[in-house]
PDB file of C-alpha atoms in Angstrom:
ATOM      1  CA  UNK G   1    -106.451  61.790  14.359  1.00  0.00           C
ATOM      2  CA  UNK G   2    -109.483  60.972  12.231  1.00  0.00           C
ATOM      3  CA  UNK G   3    -112.969  61.345  13.594  1.00  0.00           C
ATOM      4  CA  UNK G   4    -113.946  58.461  15.825  1.00  0.00           C
ATOM      5  CA  UNK G   5    -116.892  56.127  15.829  1.00  0.00           C
ATOM      6  CA  UNK G   6    -120.280  56.962  17.311  1.00  0.00           C
ATOM      7  CA  UNK G   7    -122.027  54.641  19.772  1.00  0.00           C
ATOM      8  CA  UNK G   8    -125.566  53.412  19.312  1.00  0.00           C
ATOM      9  CA  UNK G   9    -128.178  55.474  21.150  1.00  0.00           C
ATOM     10  CA  UNK G  10    -128.921  52.925  23.886  1.00  0.00           C
ATOM     11  CA  UNK G  11    -125.274  52.559  24.934  1.00  0.00           C
ATOM     12  CA  UNK G  12    -124.724  56.301  24.600  1.00  0.00           C
ATOM     13  CA  UNK G  13    -127.638  57.056  26.953  1.00  0.00           C
ATOM     14  CA  UNK G  14    -126.334  54.550  29.510  1.00  0.00           C
ATOM     15  CA  UNK G  15    -122.892  56.142  29.338  1.00  0.00           C
ATOM     16  CA  UNK G  16    -124.379  59.605  29.773  1.00  0.00           C
ATOM     17  CA  UNK G  17    -126.273  58.457  32.871  1.00  0.00           C
ATOM     18  CA  UNK G  18    -123.142  56.980  34.502  1.00  0.00           C
ATOM     19  CA  UNK G  19    -121.187  60.120  33.639  1.00  0.00           C
ATOM     20  CA  UNK G  20    -123.904  62.400  35.041  1.00  0.00           C
ATOM     21  CA  UNK G  21    -123.664  60.433  38.275  1.00  0.00           C
ATOM     22  CA  UNK G  22    -119.871  60.797  38.178  1.00  0.00           C
ATOM     23  CA  UNK G  23    -120.189  64.531  37.584  1.00  0.00           C
ATOM     24  CA  UNK G  24    -122.474  64.920  40.610  1.00  0.00           C
ATOM     25  CA  UNK G  25    -120.074  62.926  42.784  1.00  0.00           C
ATOM     26  CA  UNK G  26    -117.080  64.935  41.567  1.00  0.00           C
ATOM     27  CA  UNK G  27    -118.911  68.194  42.216  1.00  0.00           C
ATOM     28  CA  UNK G  28    -119.494  66.985  45.791  1.00  0.00           C
ATOM     29  CA  UNK G  29    -115.769  66.225  46.150  1.00  0.00           C
ATOM     30  CA  UNK G  30    -116.264  62.445  46.151  1.00  0.00           C
ATOM     31  CA  UNK G  31    -113.570  61.919  43.518  1.00  0.00           C
ATOM     32  CA  UNK G  32    -112.917  58.231  44.188  1.00  0.00           C
ATOM     33  CA  UNK G  33    -116.630  57.460  43.819  1.00  0.00           C
ATOM     34  CA  UNK G  34    -116.784  59.650  40.725  1.00  0.00           C
ATOM     35  CA  UNK G  35    -114.004  57.584  39.153  1.00  0.00           C
ATOM     36  CA  UNK G  36    -116.079  54.469  39.875  1.00  0.00           C
ATOM     37  CA  UNK G  37    -119.123  55.947  38.137  1.00  0.00           C
ATOM     38  CA  UNK G  38    -117.067  57.049  35.152  1.00  0.00           C
ATOM     39  CA  UNK G  39    -115.466  53.597  35.120  1.00  0.00           C
ATOM     40  CA  UNK G  40    -118.896  52.031  34.640  1.00  0.00           C
ATOM     41  CA  UNK G  41    -119.358  54.247  31.584  1.00  0.00           C
ATOM     42  CA  UNK G  42    -115.892  53.281  30.332  1.00  0.00           C
ATOM     43  CA  UNK G  43    -116.773  49.579  30.590  1.00  0.00           C
ATOM     44  CA  UNK G  44    -119.597  50.112  28.092  1.00  0.00           C
ATOM     45  CA  UNK G  45    -117.293  51.437  25.371  1.00  0.00           C
ATOM     46  CA  UNK G  46    -116.570  48.682  22.828  1.00  0.00           C
ATOM     47  CA  UNK G  47    -113.057  47.498  21.990  1.00  0.00           C
ATOM     48  CA  UNK G  48    -110.911  49.016  20.558  1.00  0.00           C
ATOM     49  CA  UNK G  49    -111.857  51.717  23.029  1.00  0.00           C
ATOM     50  CA  UNK G  50    -109.646  54.428  21.576  1.00  0.00           C
ATOM     51  CA  UNK G  51    -111.629  54.506  18.320  1.00  0.00           C
ATOM     52  CA  UNK G  52    -114.815  55.903  19.903  1.00  0.00           C
ATOM     53  CA  UNK G  53    -115.574  59.593  20.336  1.00  0.00           C
ATOM     54  CA  UNK G  54    -117.097  58.967  23.759  1.00  0.00           C
ATOM     55  CA  UNK G  55    -113.783  57.580  24.995  1.00  0.00           C
ATOM     56  CA  UNK G  56    -112.184  61.007  24.868  1.00  0.00           C
ATOM     57  CA  UNK G  57    -114.659  62.707  27.170  1.00  0.00           C
ATOM     58  CA  UNK G  58    -115.076  59.721  29.487  1.00  0.00           C
ATOM     59  CA  UNK G  59    -111.326  59.527  29.975  1.00  0.00           C
ATOM     60  CA  UNK G  60    -111.143  63.300  30.449  1.00  0.00           C
ATOM     61  CA  UNK G  61    -113.655  62.966  33.284  1.00  0.00           C
ATOM     62  CA  UNK G  62    -111.790  60.035  34.846  1.00  0.00           C
ATOM     63  CA  UNK G  63    -108.454  61.852  34.614  1.00  0.00           C
ATOM     64  CA  UNK G  64    -109.924  65.039  36.068  1.00  0.00           C
ATOM     65  CA  UNK G  65    -111.399  63.180  39.044  1.00  0.00           C
ATOM     66  CA  UNK G  66    -108.103  61.361  39.587  1.00  0.00           C
ATOM     67  CA  UNK G  67    -106.168  64.630  39.402  1.00  0.00           C
ATOM     68  CA  UNK G  68    -108.500  66.486  41.740  1.00  0.00           C
ATOM     69  CA  UNK G  69    -108.517  63.529  44.123  1.00  0.00           C
ATOM     70  CA  UNK G  70    -104.726  63.418  44.214  1.00  0.00           C
ATOM     71  CA  UNK G  71    -104.329  60.098  42.391  1.00  0.00           C
ATOM     72  CA  UNK G  72    -101.621  61.255  40.003  1.00  0.00           C
ATOM     73  CA  UNK G  73    -100.555  57.786  38.817  1.00  0.00           C
ATOM     74  CA  UNK G  74    -104.062  56.996  37.613  1.00  0.00           C
ATOM     75  CA  UNK G  75    -104.427  60.505  36.181  1.00  0.00           C
ATOM     76  CA  UNK G  76    -101.205  60.000  34.216  1.00  0.00           C
ATOM     77  CA  UNK G  77    -102.148  56.549  32.932  1.00  0.00           C
ATOM     78  CA  UNK G  78    -105.623  57.737  31.937  1.00  0.00           C
ATOM     79  CA  UNK G  79    -104.362  60.852  30.161  1.00  0.00           C
ATOM     80  CA  UNK G  80    -101.634  58.947  28.324  1.00  0.00           C
ATOM     81  CA  UNK G  81    -104.276  56.624  26.867  1.00  0.00           C
ATOM     82  CA  UNK G  82    -106.775  59.441  26.324  1.00  0.00           C
ATOM     83  CA  UNK G  83    -104.290  61.141  24.020  1.00  0.00           C
ATOM     84  CA  UNK G  84    -104.733  58.212  21.589  1.00  0.00           C
ATOM     85  CA  UNK G  85    -108.492  58.837  21.329  1.00  0.00           C
ATOM     86  CA  UNK G  86    -110.365  60.902  18.717  1.00  0.00           C
ATOM     87  CA  UNK G  87    -110.033  64.651  19.172  1.00  0.00           C
ATOM     88  CA  UNK G  88    -107.645  64.424  22.111  1.00  0.00           C
ATOM     89  CA  UNK G  89    -104.789  66.155  20.334  1.00  0.00           C
ATOM     90  CA  UNK G  90    -105.910  69.755  20.256  1.00  0.00           C
ATOM     91  CA  UNK G  91    -108.233  69.422  23.269  1.00  0.00           C
ATOM     92  CA  UNK G  92    -107.094  72.253  25.553  1.00  0.00           C
ATOM     93  CA  UNK G  93    -108.412  70.659  28.737  1.00  0.00           C
ATOM     94  CA  UNK G  94    -106.608  67.367  28.117  1.00  0.00           C
ATOM     95  CA  UNK G  95    -103.378  69.217  27.346  1.00  0.00           C
ATOM     96  CA  UNK G  96    -103.772  71.279  30.530  1.00  0.00           C
ATOM     97  CA  UNK G  97    -104.384  68.284  32.795  1.00  0.00           C
ATOM     98  CA  UNK G  98    -101.643  66.213  31.159  1.00  0.00           C
ATOM     99  CA  UNK G  99     -99.206  69.098  31.568  1.00  0.00           C
ATOM    100  CA  UNK G 100    -100.143  69.467  35.226  1.00  0.00           C
ATOM    101  CA  UNK G 101     -99.669  65.765  35.885  1.00  0.00           C
ATOM    102  CA  UNK G 102     -96.352  65.710  34.030  1.00  0.00           C
ATOM    103  CA  UNK G 103     -95.235  68.743  36.029  1.00  0.00           C
ATOM    104  CA  UNK G 104     -96.009  66.868  39.231  1.00  0.00           C
ATOM    105  CA  UNK G 105     -93.975  63.915  37.991  1.00  0.00           C
ATOM    106  CA  UNK G 106     -90.987  66.180  37.336  1.00  0.00           C
ATOM    107  CA  UNK G 107     -91.197  65.661  33.571  1.00  0.00           C
ATOM    108  CA  UNK G 108     -90.792  69.383  33.012  1.00  0.00           C
ATOM    109  CA  UNK G 109     -90.010  69.425  29.276  1.00  0.00           C
ATOM    110  CA  UNK G 110     -93.062  67.319  28.493  1.00  0.00           C
ATOM    111  CA  UNK G 111     -95.131  69.368  30.948  1.00  0.00           C
ATOM    112  CA  UNK G 112     -94.131  72.596  29.219  1.00  0.00           C
ATOM    113  CA  UNK G 113     -95.058  71.102  25.843  1.00  0.00           C
ATOM    114  CA  UNK G 114     -98.541  70.126  27.031  1.00  0.00           C
ATOM    115  CA  UNK G 115     -99.153  73.369  28.925  1.00  0.00           C
ATOM    116  CA  UNK G 116     -98.112  75.525  25.973  1.00  0.00           C
ATOM    117  CA  UNK G 117    -100.578  73.603  23.815  1.00  0.00           C
ATOM    118  CA  UNK G 118    -103.362  74.401  26.283  1.00  0.00           C
ATOM    119  CA  UNK G 119    -102.260  78.042  26.359  1.00  0.00           C
ATOM    120  CA  UNK G 120    -102.071  78.267  22.561  1.00  0.00           C
ATOM    121  CA  UNK G 121    -105.589  76.895  22.236  1.00  0.00           C
ATOM    122  CA  UNK G 122    -107.338  78.817  25.049  1.00  0.00           C
ATOM    123  CA  UNK G 123    -104.965  81.526  26.260  1.00  0.00           C
ATOM    124  CA  UNK G 124    -104.328  82.360  29.896  1.00  0.00           C
ATOM    125  CA  UNK G 125    -108.041  81.851  30.661  1.00  0.00           C
ATOM    126  CA  UNK G 126    -107.580  78.090  30.793  1.00  0.00           C
ATOM    127  CA  UNK G 127    -105.327  78.596  33.819  1.00  0.00           C
ATOM    128  CA  UNK G 128    -107.774  80.913  35.627  1.00  0.00           C
ATOM    129  CA  UNK G 129    -109.119  78.290  38.054  1.00  0.00           C
ATOM    130  CA  UNK G 130    -105.883  76.337  38.394  1.00  0.00           C
ATOM    131  CA  UNK G 131    -103.043  76.707  40.869  1.00  0.00           C
ATOM    132  CA  UNK G 132    -100.893  79.672  39.748  1.00  0.00           C
ATOM    133  CA  UNK G 133     -97.738  77.525  39.741  1.00  0.00           C
ATOM    134  CA  UNK G 134     -98.609  76.075  36.342  1.00  0.00           C
ATOM    135  CA  UNK G 135     -98.856  79.382  34.501  1.00  0.00           C
ATOM    136  CA  UNK G 136     -95.828  80.681  36.426  1.00  0.00           C
ATOM    137  CA  UNK G 137     -93.892  77.588  35.335  1.00  0.00           C
ATOM    138  CA  UNK G 138     -94.980  78.042  31.728  1.00  0.00           C
ATOM    139  CA  UNK G 139     -93.744  81.652  31.811  1.00  0.00           C
ATOM    140  CA  UNK G 140     -90.263  80.292  32.612  1.00  0.00           C
ATOM    141  CA  UNK G 141     -90.383  78.174  29.459  1.00  0.00           C
ATOM    142  CA  UNK G 142     -92.080  80.456  26.923  1.00  0.00           C
ATOM    143  CA  UNK G 143     -92.692  84.082  26.157  1.00  0.00           C
ATOM    144  CA  UNK G 144     -96.420  84.468  26.685  1.00  0.00           C
TER     145      UNK G 144
END
């Protein structure tokens, strides 16, 4: 996907502030509140939202908080849209999280596709802090 658009500095700084708040909440384990903070940042992104570079990392943060908080439906919906944003294809973290969510949904072929992309981009290290089931699953689908 081509490079996306850049936001003006004022909007960008507001987005960064909301996301910093979301990051602090997520770090404290308050994932639902983190999603709310990230959502405020998301609201500031102009339409069409998937043309802006900031959309990719805002949606990555939202999806991560949803995933870690156990809200897999929202994680799936967020990641599916995030993959239409600039730089999403080829982003190892997005591929990892999408693969994990797809695995949880029982969409194992799609999960394997996303997880192998993460592995190809970052190696086994990307799985280091994740539940071992994901790398174990990938080993049943590919020679690593």
